[in-house]
PDB file of C-alpha atoms in Angstrom:
ATOM      1  CA  MET B   1     112.751 120.283  87.841  1.00  0.00           C
ATOM      2  CA  ILE B   2     112.270 116.536  88.204  1.00  0.00           C
ATOM      3  CA  ARG B   3     116.037 116.075  88.245  1.00  0.00           C
ATOM      4  CA  ASN B   4     116.158 118.406  91.234  1.00  0.00           C
ATOM      5  CA  ILE B   5     113.181 116.810  92.949  1.00  0.00           C
ATOM      6  CA  LEU B   6     114.634 113.382  92.648  1.00  0.00           C
ATOM      7  CA  SER B   7     118.302 114.181  92.977  1.00  0.00           C
ATOM      8  CA  LEU B   8     118.166 112.584  96.410  1.00  0.00           C
ATOM      9  CA  ASN B   9     118.881 109.351  94.646  1.00  0.00           C
ATOM     10  CA  LYS B  10     122.268 110.696  93.553  1.00  0.00           C
ATOM     11  CA  GLU B  11     123.660 109.383  96.807  1.00  0.00           C
ATOM     12  CA  ILE B  12     122.359 105.869  96.474  1.00  0.00           C
ATOM     13  CA  SER B  13     124.864 104.470  93.977  1.00  0.00           C
ATOM     14  CA  LEU B  14     125.993 101.493  96.007  1.00  0.00           C
ATOM     15  CA  LYS B  15     129.487 100.087  96.369  1.00  0.00           C
ATOM     16  CA  PHE B  16     130.334  96.959  94.413  1.00  0.00           C
ATOM     17  CA  VAL B  17     132.968  94.803  96.068  1.00  0.00           C
ATOM     18  CA  LYS B  18     134.725  93.230  93.115  1.00  0.00           C
ATOM     19  CA  ASN B  19     137.255  91.049  94.883  1.00  0.00           C
ATOM     20  CA  VAL B  20     135.988  89.308  97.980  1.00  0.00           C
ATOM     21  CA  SER B  21     137.278  86.179  99.648  1.00  0.00           C
ATOM     22  CA  ARG B  22     135.197  83.036  99.622  1.00  0.00           C
ATOM     23  CA  ARG B  23     134.952  83.384 103.403  1.00  0.00           C
ATOM     24  CA  ASN B  24     133.017  86.615 102.971  1.00  0.00           C
ATOM     25  CA  VAL B  25     130.908  85.508 100.011  1.00  0.00           C
ATOM     26  CA  LYS B  26     127.648  83.808 100.904  1.00  0.00           C
ATOM     27  CA  SER B  27     125.522  81.660  98.639  1.00  0.00           C
ATOM     28  CA  PHE B  28     122.389  83.760  98.659  1.00  0.00           C
ATOM     29  CA  SER B  29     120.169  80.886  97.558  1.00  0.00           C
ATOM     30  CA  SER B  30     121.251  78.784 100.544  1.00  0.00           C
ATOM     31  CA  GLN B  31     121.018  81.447 103.240  1.00  0.00           C
ATOM     32  CA  LYS B  32     118.221  81.003 105.736  1.00  0.00           C
ATOM     33  CA  LEU B  33     116.638  84.381 105.139  1.00  0.00           C
ATOM     34  CA  GLN B  34     113.153  85.310 106.283  1.00  0.00           C
ATOM     35  CA  PRO B  35     111.392  86.880 103.296  1.00  0.00           C
ATOM     36  CA  VAL B  36     108.432  89.226 103.636  1.00  0.00           C
ATOM     37  CA  LYS B  37     105.350  89.473 101.454  1.00  0.00           C
ATOM     38  CA  LEU B  38     105.615  92.504  99.192  1.00  0.00           C
ATOM     39  CA  ALA B  39     102.794  94.933  98.524  1.00  0.00           C
ATOM     40  CA  PHE B  40     102.088  95.429  94.845  1.00  0.00           C
ATOM     41  CA  THR B  41      99.801  96.928  92.249  1.00  0.00           C
ATOM     42  CA  ILE B  42      98.834  94.814  89.255  1.00  0.00           C
ATOM     43  CA  TYR B  43      97.890  96.203  85.881  1.00  0.00           C
ATOM     44  CA  GLU B  44      95.963  93.178  84.732  1.00  0.00           C
ATOM     45  CA  ASN B  45      95.580  91.701  81.286  1.00  0.00           C
ATOM     46  CA  TYR B  46      93.267  88.773  81.896  1.00  0.00           C
ATOM     47  CA  THR B  47      93.831  87.039  78.562  1.00  0.00           C
ATOM     48  CA  SER B  48      97.613  87.101  78.606  1.00  0.00           C
ATOM     49  CA  LYS B  49      99.748  84.067  79.328  1.00  0.00           C
ATOM     50  CA  ALA B  50     102.985  85.871  78.494  1.00  0.00           C
ATOM     51  CA  ALA B  51     105.656  86.296  81.162  1.00  0.00           C
ATOM     52  CA  PRO B  52     104.643  89.190  83.445  1.00  0.00           C
ATOM     53  CA  PHE B  53     106.672  92.389  83.757  1.00  0.00           C
ATOM     54  CA  VAL B  54     107.745  93.259  87.324  1.00  0.00           C
ATOM     55  CA  ILE B  55     109.042  96.725  88.235  1.00  0.00           C
ATOM     56  CA  ILE B  56     110.876  97.721  91.424  1.00  0.00           C
ATOM     57  CA  HIS B  57     111.635 101.227  92.688  1.00  0.00           C
ATOM     58  CA  GLY B  58     114.659 102.870  94.317  1.00  0.00           C
ATOM     59  CA  LEU B  59     115.500 104.092  97.830  1.00  0.00           C
ATOM     60  CA  PHE B  60     112.627 105.994  99.486  1.00  0.00           C
ATOM     61  CA  GLY B  61     110.504 105.328  96.416  1.00  0.00           C
ATOM     62  CA  SER B  62     107.420 103.162  96.029  1.00  0.00           C
ATOM     63  CA  LYS B  63     105.237 101.452  93.472  1.00  0.00           C
ATOM     64  CA  GLN B  64     103.344 104.727  93.088  1.00  0.00           C
ATOM     65  CA  ASN B  65     106.356 106.244  91.303  1.00  0.00           C
ATOM     66  CA  TRP B  66     105.623 103.992  88.329  1.00  0.00           C
ATOM     67  CA  THR B  67     101.854 104.363  87.971  1.00  0.00           C
ATOM     68  CA  SER B  68     101.827 106.328  84.705  1.00  0.00           C
ATOM     69  CA  LEU B  69     104.455 104.189  83.035  1.00  0.00           C
ATOM     70  CA  CYS B  70     102.778 100.959  84.145  1.00  0.00           C
ATOM     71  CA  LYS B  71      99.554 102.081  82.480  1.00  0.00           C
ATOM     72  CA  ALA B  72     101.483 102.829  79.301  1.00  0.00           C
ATOM     73  CA  TYR B  73     103.245  99.465  79.397  1.00  0.00           C
ATOM     74  CA  SER B  74      99.934  97.649  79.843  1.00  0.00           C
ATOM     75  CA  GLN B  75      98.731  99.196  76.569  1.00  0.00           C
ATOM     76  CA  LYS B  76     101.888  99.031  74.461  1.00  0.00           C
ATOM     77  CA  ILE B  77     103.750  95.836  75.326  1.00  0.00           C
ATOM     78  CA  GLU B  78     103.281  93.048  72.762  1.00  0.00           C
ATOM     79  CA  PRO B  79     102.188  90.444  73.418  1.00  0.00           C
ATOM     80  CA  PRO B  80     100.122  91.930  76.250  1.00  0.00           C
ATOM     81  CA  ARG B  81     101.289  90.838  79.680  1.00  0.00           C
ATOM     82  CA  LYS B  82     100.499  91.529  83.327  1.00  0.00           C
ATOM     83  CA  ILE B  83     102.407  94.429  84.847  1.00  0.00           C
ATOM     84  CA  PHE B  84     103.355  94.362  88.538  1.00  0.00           C
ATOM     85  CA  ALA B  85     104.774  97.338  90.448  1.00  0.00           C
ATOM     86  CA  VAL B  86     106.023  96.249  93.873  1.00  0.00           C
ATOM     87  CA  ASP B  87     107.079  97.955  97.092  1.00  0.00           C
ATOM     88  CA  LEU B  88     110.363  96.666  98.471  1.00  0.00           C
ATOM     89  CA  ARG B  89     110.539  95.830 102.189  1.00  0.00           C
ATOM     90  CA  ASN B  90     110.786  98.885 104.448  1.00  0.00           C
ATOM     91  CA  HIS B  91     109.187 101.001 101.709  1.00  0.00           C
ATOM     92  CA  GLY B  92     105.681 101.920 100.626  1.00  0.00           C
ATOM     93  CA  ASP B  93     103.007  99.510 101.823  1.00  0.00           C
ATOM     94  CA  SER B  94     105.325  96.538 102.318  1.00  0.00           C
ATOM     95  CA  PRO B  95     106.184  95.237 105.804  1.00  0.00           C
ATOM     96  CA  HIS B  96     108.939  96.742 107.902  1.00  0.00           C
ATOM     97  CA  SER B  97     111.816  94.517 108.946  1.00  0.00           C
ATOM     98  CA  GLU B  98     115.011  94.866 110.943  1.00  0.00           C
ATOM     99  CA  ASN B  99     116.914  93.418 107.989  1.00  0.00           C
ATOM    100  CA  HIS B 100     117.614  95.300 104.783  1.00  0.00           C
ATOM    101  CA  THR B 101     120.234  93.649 102.601  1.00  0.00           C
ATOM    102  CA  TYR B 102     120.219  92.812  98.923  1.00  0.00           C
ATOM    103  CA  ALA B 103     120.059  89.134  99.829  1.00  0.00           C
ATOM    104  CA  HIS B 104     116.829  89.802 101.734  1.00  0.00           C
ATOM    105  CA  LEU B 105     115.420  91.926  98.912  1.00  0.00           C
ATOM    106  CA  ALA B 106     116.126  89.190  96.387  1.00  0.00           C
ATOM    107  CA  GLU B 107     114.464  86.568  98.592  1.00  0.00           C
ATOM    108  CA  ASP B 108     111.429  88.818  99.011  1.00  0.00           C
ATOM    109  CA  LEU B 109     111.151  88.987  95.249  1.00  0.00           C
ATOM    110  CA  ARG B 110     111.473  85.206  94.954  1.00  0.00           C
ATOM    111  CA  LEU B 111     108.620  84.789  97.455  1.00  0.00           C
ATOM    112  CA  PHE B 112     106.567  87.322  95.501  1.00  0.00           C
ATOM    113  CA  LEU B 113     106.914  85.203  92.374  1.00  0.00           C
ATOM    114  CA  GLU B 114     106.043  82.047  94.301  1.00  0.00           C
ATOM    115  CA  ASP B 115     102.974  83.562  95.977  1.00  0.00           C
ATOM    116  CA  ASN B 116     101.637  84.879  92.680  1.00  0.00           C
ATOM    117  CA  GLY B 117     102.357  81.768  90.654  1.00  0.00           C
ATOM    118  CA  LEU B 118     104.858  83.507  88.384  1.00  0.00           C
ATOM    119  CA  GLU B 119     107.183  80.989  86.773  1.00  0.00           C
ATOM    120  CA  LYS B 120     109.221  83.439  84.705  1.00  0.00           C
ATOM    121  CA  ILE B 121     109.243  87.222  84.476  1.00  0.00           C
ATOM    122  CA  PHE B 122     110.631  90.254  82.766  1.00  0.00           C
ATOM    123  CA  LEU B 123     112.248  92.332  85.538  1.00  0.00           C
ATOM    124  CA  MET B 124     113.147  96.020  85.729  1.00  0.00           C
ATOM    125  CA  GLY B 125     114.667  97.895  88.665  1.00  0.00           C
ATOM    126  CA  HIS B 126     115.712 101.502  89.134  1.00  0.00           C
ATOM    127  CA  SER B 127     118.737 102.526  91.211  1.00  0.00           C
ATOM    128  CA  MET B 128     118.625 100.505  94.469  1.00  0.00           C
ATOM    129  CA  GLY B 129     115.894  98.451  92.812  1.00  0.00           C
ATOM    130  CA  GLY B 130     118.287  97.886  89.935  1.00  0.00           C
ATOM    131  CA  ARG B 131     120.826  96.416  92.324  1.00  0.00           C
ATOM    132  CA  CYS B 132     118.122  94.141  93.732  1.00  0.00           C
ATOM    133  CA  ALA B 133     117.170  93.106  90.197  1.00  0.00           C
ATOM    134  CA  MET B 134     120.791  92.317  89.309  1.00  0.00           C
ATOM    135  CA  LEU B 135     121.284  90.134  92.370  1.00  0.00           C
ATOM    136  CA  PHE B 136     118.000  88.350  91.685  1.00  0.00           C
ATOM    137  CA  ALA B 137     119.125  87.664  88.117  1.00  0.00           C
ATOM    138  CA  LEU B 138     122.491  86.337  89.282  1.00  0.00           C
ATOM    139  CA  THR B 139     120.859  84.187  91.971  1.00  0.00           C
ATOM    140  CA  TYR B 140     117.774  82.929  90.112  1.00  0.00           C
ATOM    141  CA  PRO B 141     118.603  83.216  86.404  1.00  0.00           C
ATOM    142  CA  LYS B 142     116.026  80.617  85.366  1.00  0.00           C
ATOM    143  CA  LEU B 143     113.214  82.792  86.736  1.00  0.00           C
ATOM    144  CA  LEU B 144     113.991  85.641  84.341  1.00  0.00           C
ATOM    145  CA  GLU B 145     113.270  86.048  80.662  1.00  0.00           C
ATOM    146  CA  LYS B 146     114.813  89.522  80.358  1.00  0.00           C
ATOM    147  CA  LEU B 147     116.380  92.087  82.693  1.00  0.00           C
ATOM    148  CA  ILE B 148     116.354  95.899  82.576  1.00  0.00           C
ATOM    149  CA  VAL B 149     118.637  97.864  84.915  1.00  0.00           C
ATOM    150  CA  VAL B 150     117.809 101.569  85.116  1.00  0.00           C
ATOM    151  CA  ASP B 151     120.656 104.006  85.757  1.00  0.00           C
ATOM    152  CA  ILE B 152     122.754 102.046  88.197  1.00  0.00           C
ATOM    153  CA  SER B 153     126.039 100.204  87.797  1.00  0.00           C
ATOM    154  CA  PRO B 154     127.207  97.125  89.684  1.00  0.00           C
ATOM    155  CA  ILE B 155     130.698  98.626  89.536  1.00  0.00           C
ATOM    156  CA  ASN B 156     130.640 102.350  90.265  1.00  0.00           C
ATOM    157  CA  VAL B 157     130.030 104.050  93.601  1.00  0.00           C
ATOM    158  CA  SER B 158     128.914 107.664  93.914  1.00  0.00           C
ATOM    159  CA  PRO B 159     131.445 109.888  95.699  1.00  0.00           C
ATOM    160  CA  ASN B 160     128.478 111.420  97.507  1.00  0.00           C
ATOM    161  CA  PHE B 161     127.234 108.137  98.948  1.00  0.00           C
ATOM    162  CA  SER B 162     128.245 109.049 102.509  1.00  0.00           C
ATOM    163  CA  GLU B 163     126.056 112.162 102.338  1.00  0.00           C
ATOM    164  CA  MET B 164     122.990 109.928 102.256  1.00  0.00           C
ATOM    165  CA  SER B 165     123.565 108.971 105.879  1.00  0.00           C
ATOM    166  CA  LYS B 166     123.050 112.615 106.887  1.00  0.00           C
ATOM    167  CA  ILE B 167     119.671 112.687 105.174  1.00  0.00           C
ATOM    168  CA  ILE B 168     118.561 109.428 106.780  1.00  0.00           C
ATOM    169  CA  ASP B 169     119.812 110.680 110.144  1.00  0.00           C
ATOM    170  CA  VAL B 170     117.784 113.902 110.038  1.00  0.00           C
ATOM    171  CA  MET B 171     114.725 111.871 109.032  1.00  0.00           C
ATOM    172  CA  ASN B 172     115.338 109.631 112.032  1.00  0.00           C
ATOM    173  CA  ARG B 173     115.565 112.656 114.353  1.00  0.00           C
ATOM    174  CA  THR B 174     112.474 114.395 113.005  1.00  0.00           C
ATOM    175  CA  GLU B 175     109.932 115.400 115.650  1.00  0.00           C
ATOM    176  CA  MET B 176     106.542 114.607 114.213  1.00  0.00           C
ATOM    177  CA  PRO B 177     103.661 117.076 114.751  1.00  0.00           C
ATOM    178  CA  LYS B 178     100.275 116.088 116.146  1.00  0.00           C
ATOM    179  CA  ASN B 179      96.713 117.257 115.624  1.00  0.00           C
ATOM    180  CA  VAL B 180      97.422 119.176 112.432  1.00  0.00           C
ATOM    181  CA  VAL B 181      96.330 118.631 108.839  1.00  0.00           C
ATOM    182  CA  LEU B 182      98.742 117.068 106.375  1.00  0.00           C
ATOM    183  CA  SER B 183      99.694 120.340 104.702  1.00  0.00           C
ATOM    184  CA  GLN B 184     100.690 121.822 108.060  1.00  0.00           C
ATOM    185  CA  ALA B 185     102.559 118.666 109.024  1.00  0.00           C
ATOM    186  CA  ARG B 186     104.520 118.770 105.786  1.00  0.00           C
ATOM    187  CA  SER B 187     105.512 122.366 106.437  1.00  0.00           C
ATOM    188  CA  ILE B 188     106.640 121.623 110.002  1.00  0.00           C
ATOM    189  CA  VAL B 189     108.632 118.569 109.002  1.00  0.00           C
ATOM    190  CA  GLU B 190     110.147 120.327 106.000  1.00  0.00           C
ATOM    191  CA  GLN B 191     111.630 122.974 108.279  1.00  0.00           C
ATOM    192  CA  GLN B 192     113.470 120.240 110.157  1.00  0.00           C
ATOM    193  CA  LEU B 193     114.666 118.557 106.974  1.00  0.00           C
ATOM    194  CA  ALA B 194     116.032 121.880 105.740  1.00  0.00           C
ATOM    195  CA  GLU B 195     118.789 121.602 108.349  1.00  0.00           C
ATOM    196  CA  VAL B 196     120.684 119.204 106.105  1.00  0.00           C
ATOM    197  CA  ILE B 197     118.701 119.144 102.843  1.00  0.00           C
ATOM    198  CA  PRO B 198     119.032 122.558 101.166  1.00  0.00           C
ATOM    199  CA  ASP B 199     117.283 121.531  97.949  1.00  0.00           C
ATOM    200  CA  LYS B 200     113.530 122.081  98.198  1.00  0.00           C
ATOM    201  CA  GLY B 201     112.861 119.489  95.527  1.00  0.00           C
ATOM    202  CA  VAL B 202     114.743 116.832  97.463  1.00  0.00           C
ATOM    203  CA  ARG B 203     112.752 117.698 100.574  1.00  0.00           C
ATOM    204  CA  ALA B 204     109.545 117.371  98.570  1.00  0.00           C
ATOM    205  CA  PHE B 205     110.548 113.887  97.470  1.00  0.00           C
ATOM    206  CA  ILE B 206     111.335 112.857 101.055  1.00  0.00           C
ATOM    207  CA  LEU B 207     107.991 114.248 102.194  1.00  0.00           C
ATOM    208  CA  THR B 208     106.137 111.825  99.929  1.00  0.00           C
ATOM    209  CA  ASN B 209     106.951 109.331 102.699  1.00  0.00           C
ATOM    210  CA  LEU B 210     105.065 111.312 105.362  1.00  0.00           C
ATOM    211  CA  MET B 211     101.826 109.667 106.462  1.00  0.00           C
ATOM    212  CA  ALA B 212      99.202 110.159 109.163  1.00  0.00           C
ATOM    213  CA  THR B 213      98.779 107.736 112.074  1.00  0.00           C
ATOM    214  CA  GLU B 214      95.669 106.678 113.976  1.00  0.00           C
ATOM    215  CA  ASP B 215      96.619 108.812 116.980  1.00  0.00           C
ATOM    216  CA  LYS B 216      96.522 111.969 114.823  1.00  0.00           C
ATOM    217  CA  SER B 217     100.283 112.146 114.582  1.00  0.00           C
ATOM    218  CA  TYR B 218     102.559 111.417 111.630  1.00  0.00           C
ATOM    219  CA  LYS B 219     105.306 108.970 110.734  1.00  0.00           C
ATOM    220  CA  TRP B 220     107.569 108.024 107.867  1.00  0.00           C
ATOM    221  CA  ARG B 221     106.159 105.401 105.545  1.00  0.00           C
ATOM    222  CA  ALA B 222     109.683 104.093 104.964  1.00  0.00           C
ATOM    223  CA  ASN B 223     111.399 102.286 107.828  1.00  0.00           C
ATOM    224  CA  VAL B 224     113.953 104.994 108.553  1.00  0.00           C
ATOM    225  CA  PRO B 225     115.579 103.433 111.675  1.00  0.00           C
ATOM    226  CA  THR B 226     116.341 100.212 109.821  1.00  0.00           C
ATOM    227  CA  LEU B 227     117.608 102.021 106.732  1.00  0.00           C
ATOM    228  CA  LEU B 228     119.893 104.095 108.944  1.00  0.00           C
ATOM    229  CA  LYS B 229     121.187 101.027 110.773  1.00  0.00           C
ATOM    230  CA  ALA B 230     121.657  99.134 107.520  1.00  0.00           C
ATOM    231  CA  PHE B 231     123.368 102.009 105.725  1.00  0.00           C
ATOM    232  CA  GLN B 232     126.779 100.351 105.457  1.00  0.00           C
ATOM    233  CA  GLU B 233     125.230  97.004 104.534  1.00  0.00           C
ATOM    234  CA  VAL B 234     123.196  98.630 101.780  1.00  0.00           C
ATOM    235  CA  GLY B 235     126.428 100.206 100.597  1.00  0.00           C
ATOM    236  CA  ARG B 236     127.800  96.785  99.646  1.00  0.00           C
ATOM    237  CA  PHE B 237     126.930  94.663  96.653  1.00  0.00           C
ATOM    238  CA  ASP B 238     128.789  91.369  97.009  1.00  0.00           C
ATOM    239  CA  VAL B 239     128.637  88.653  94.376  1.00  0.00           C
ATOM    240  CA  GLU B 240     130.951  85.816  93.517  1.00  0.00           C
ATOM    241  CA  ASN B 241     133.480  86.706  90.858  1.00  0.00           C
ATOM    242  CA  THR B 242     132.289  83.858  88.642  1.00  0.00           C
ATOM    243  CA  ALA B 243     128.573  84.694  88.873  1.00  0.00           C
ATOM    244  CA  GLN B 244     126.895  85.507  85.560  1.00  0.00           C
ATOM    245  CA  TYR B 245     123.440  86.160  84.208  1.00  0.00           C
ATOM    246  CA  THR B 246     123.535  85.243  80.528  1.00  0.00           C
ATOM    247  CA  GLY B 247     119.998  86.316  79.645  1.00  0.00           C
ATOM    248  CA  GLU B 248     119.190  89.395  77.581  1.00  0.00           C
ATOM    249  CA  THR B 249     119.886  92.512  79.623  1.00  0.00           C
ATOM    250  CA  LEU B 250     119.419  96.217  78.988  1.00  0.00           C
ATOM    251  CA  PHE B 251     121.317  98.818  80.979  1.00  0.00           C
ATOM    252  CA  ILE B 252     119.743 102.200  80.379  1.00  0.00           C
ATOM    253  CA  GLY B 253     121.150 105.416  81.803  1.00  0.00           C
ATOM    254  CA  GLY B 254     120.665 109.148  81.764  1.00  0.00           C
ATOM    255  CA  GLU B 255     123.236 111.077  79.759  1.00  0.00           C
ATOM    256  CA  LYS B 256     123.582 113.643  82.559  1.00  0.00           C
ATOM    257  CA  SER B 257     123.774 111.054  85.337  1.00  0.00           C
ATOM    258  CA  ASP B 258     126.996 109.626  86.754  1.00  0.00           C
ATOM    259  CA  TYR B 259     125.389 106.431  88.023  1.00  0.00           C
ATOM    260  CA  LEU B 260     126.132 104.325  84.958  1.00  0.00           C
ATOM    261  CA  PRO B 261     129.482 105.404  83.461  1.00  0.00           C
ATOM    262  CA  LYS B 262     130.334 104.070  80.028  1.00  0.00           C
ATOM    263  CA  THR B 263     133.724 103.097  81.409  1.00  0.00           C
ATOM    264  CA  ASP B 264     132.017 100.513  83.647  1.00  0.00           C
ATOM    265  CA  PHE B 265     130.513  98.586  80.755  1.00  0.00           C
ATOM    266  CA  PRO B 266     133.467  96.255  80.025  1.00  0.00           C
ATOM    267  CA  LYS B 267     133.364  95.107  83.665  1.00  0.00           C
ATOM    268  CA  ILE B 268     129.570  94.863  83.576  1.00  0.00           C
ATOM    269  CA  LEU B 269     129.878  92.417  80.675  1.00  0.00           C
ATOM    270  CA  LYS B 270     131.818  90.027  82.908  1.00  0.00           C
ATOM    271  CA  PHE B 271     128.649  89.512  84.942  1.00  0.00           C
ATOM    272  CA  PHE B 272     126.047  90.237  82.254  1.00  0.00           C
ATOM    273  CA  PRO B 273     127.674  89.056  79.004  1.00  0.00           C
ATOM    274  CA  ASN B 274     124.483  89.479  76.969  1.00  0.00           C
ATOM    275  CA  ALA B 275     123.957  93.105  77.992  1.00  0.00           C
ATOM    276  CA  GLN B 276     123.513  96.215  75.911  1.00  0.00           C
ATOM    277  CA  LEU B 277     123.934  99.805  77.058  1.00  0.00           C
ATOM    278  CA  LYS B 278     121.808 102.775  76.030  1.00  0.00           C
ATOM    279  CA  TYR B 279     121.561 106.379  77.198  1.00  0.00           C
ATOM    280  CA  ILE B 280     118.795 108.957  77.004  1.00  0.00           C
ATOM    281  CA  GLU B 281     120.079 112.339  75.911  1.00  0.00           C
ATOM    282  CA  GLY B 282     119.457 115.182  78.338  1.00  0.00           C
ATOM    283  CA  ALA B 283     118.220 112.896  81.127  1.00  0.00           C
ATOM    284  CA  GLY B 284     119.514 112.517  84.661  1.00  0.00           C
ATOM    285  CA  HIS B 285     119.132 109.772  87.226  1.00  0.00           C
ATOM    286  CA  TRP B 286     115.326 109.722  87.096  1.00  0.00           C
ATOM    287  CA  LEU B 287     115.272 109.338  83.325  1.00  0.00           C
ATOM    288  CA  HIS B 288     111.916 107.537  83.311  1.00  0.00           C
ATOM    289  CA  ALA B 289     110.286 110.593  84.913  1.00  0.00           C
ATOM    290  CA  GLU B 290     112.292 113.205  83.016  1.00  0.00           C
ATOM    291  CA  LYS B 291     112.016 111.655  79.548  1.00  0.00           C
ATOM    292  CA  PRO B 292     109.095 109.210  79.756  1.00  0.00           C
ATOM    293  CA  ASN B 293     108.441 108.961  76.013  1.00  0.00           C
ATOM    294  CA  GLU B 294     112.054 108.190  75.195  1.00  0.00           C
ATOM    295  CA  PHE B 295     112.263 105.783  78.118  1.00  0.00           C
ATOM    296  CA  LEU B 296     109.129 103.953  77.019  1.00  0.00           C
ATOM    297  CA  LYS B 297     110.344 103.607  73.441  1.00  0.00           C
ATOM    298  CA  ILE B 298     113.704 102.108  74.408  1.00  0.00           C
ATOM    299  CA  THR B 299     112.315  99.729  77.018  1.00  0.00           C
ATOM    300  CA  ILE B 300     109.280  98.648  74.979  1.00  0.00           C
ATOM    301  CA  ASP B 301     111.459  97.942  71.936  1.00  0.00           C
ATOM    302  CA  PHE B 302     113.613  95.734  74.172  1.00  0.00           C
ATOM    303  CA  LEU B 303     110.648  94.010  75.806  1.00  0.00           C
ATOM    304  CA  ASN B 304     108.768  93.420  72.545  1.00  0.00           C
ATOM    305  CA  ARG B 305     111.744  91.941  70.706  1.00  0.00           C
ATOM    306  CA  PRO B 306     111.469  88.137  70.664  1.00  0.00           C
ATOM    307  CA  SER B 307     113.774  86.529  73.176  1.00  0.00           C
ATOM    308  CA  ALA B 308     116.848  84.867  71.751  1.00  0.00           C
ATOM    309  CA  GLY B 309     116.662  81.119  71.814  1.00  0.00           C
TER     310      GLY B 309
END
């Protein structure tokens, strides 16, 4: 059921441009980007001085997606460490912006570390958040102790990626109801989404972004116009061919998902030479929701293992 509910993310495997000219490659650390301050939830351990664990969600997700797992991590990670779940820009409670590129997302994360006095972190990202995490690792390797990438490849692109634009477009065209309770608003909006989203579970996931406004109307919590405008930009993942993150890295995928093909791993090692690859049997793209116990075991074993060097 959860695979169906969250299968929306099947279209967000983002294109990796392997061979780009130096003219088109930008040094992300030197770009004059305007970062935004990210909303977050902290699962505090007041006595811990260990590197915190920061978790970032995927497209149309939010920090709320990780609440249960964050609570589990706060109890089971050794040594105990602070857990942060963040909302990326244009999602959740974080600010909206006209810009939505991986370079901007990585700079937002850098500012988040700076604002919260975090010198070094463990970082985990799912899907689009995994792409953000990879770029952050490649750009600011000294700020990471370990990296976990959840069911996304820097190499592969989903053949269904273009379908995502249709979903964003119908969200952008949605006529929002007024003066009705949330349950009625959800029903009205769902009827409009059904034009292009036949799967009820996918519609339910999209509707988690519906929120009331002060004028008794409704709006999308995610910044749909910007995400629509930035669709092609989000579909690119450009890094220099020589870029590497040599820290310990775990790529973890769902056995039933096509987001992280085993055939990509040799190319992944060119950018993440200290990476390992694991799969959860019977899981799809949202493996952490479908198989939480298995997901926790694999990730906690990786996090708790002493860092090399």
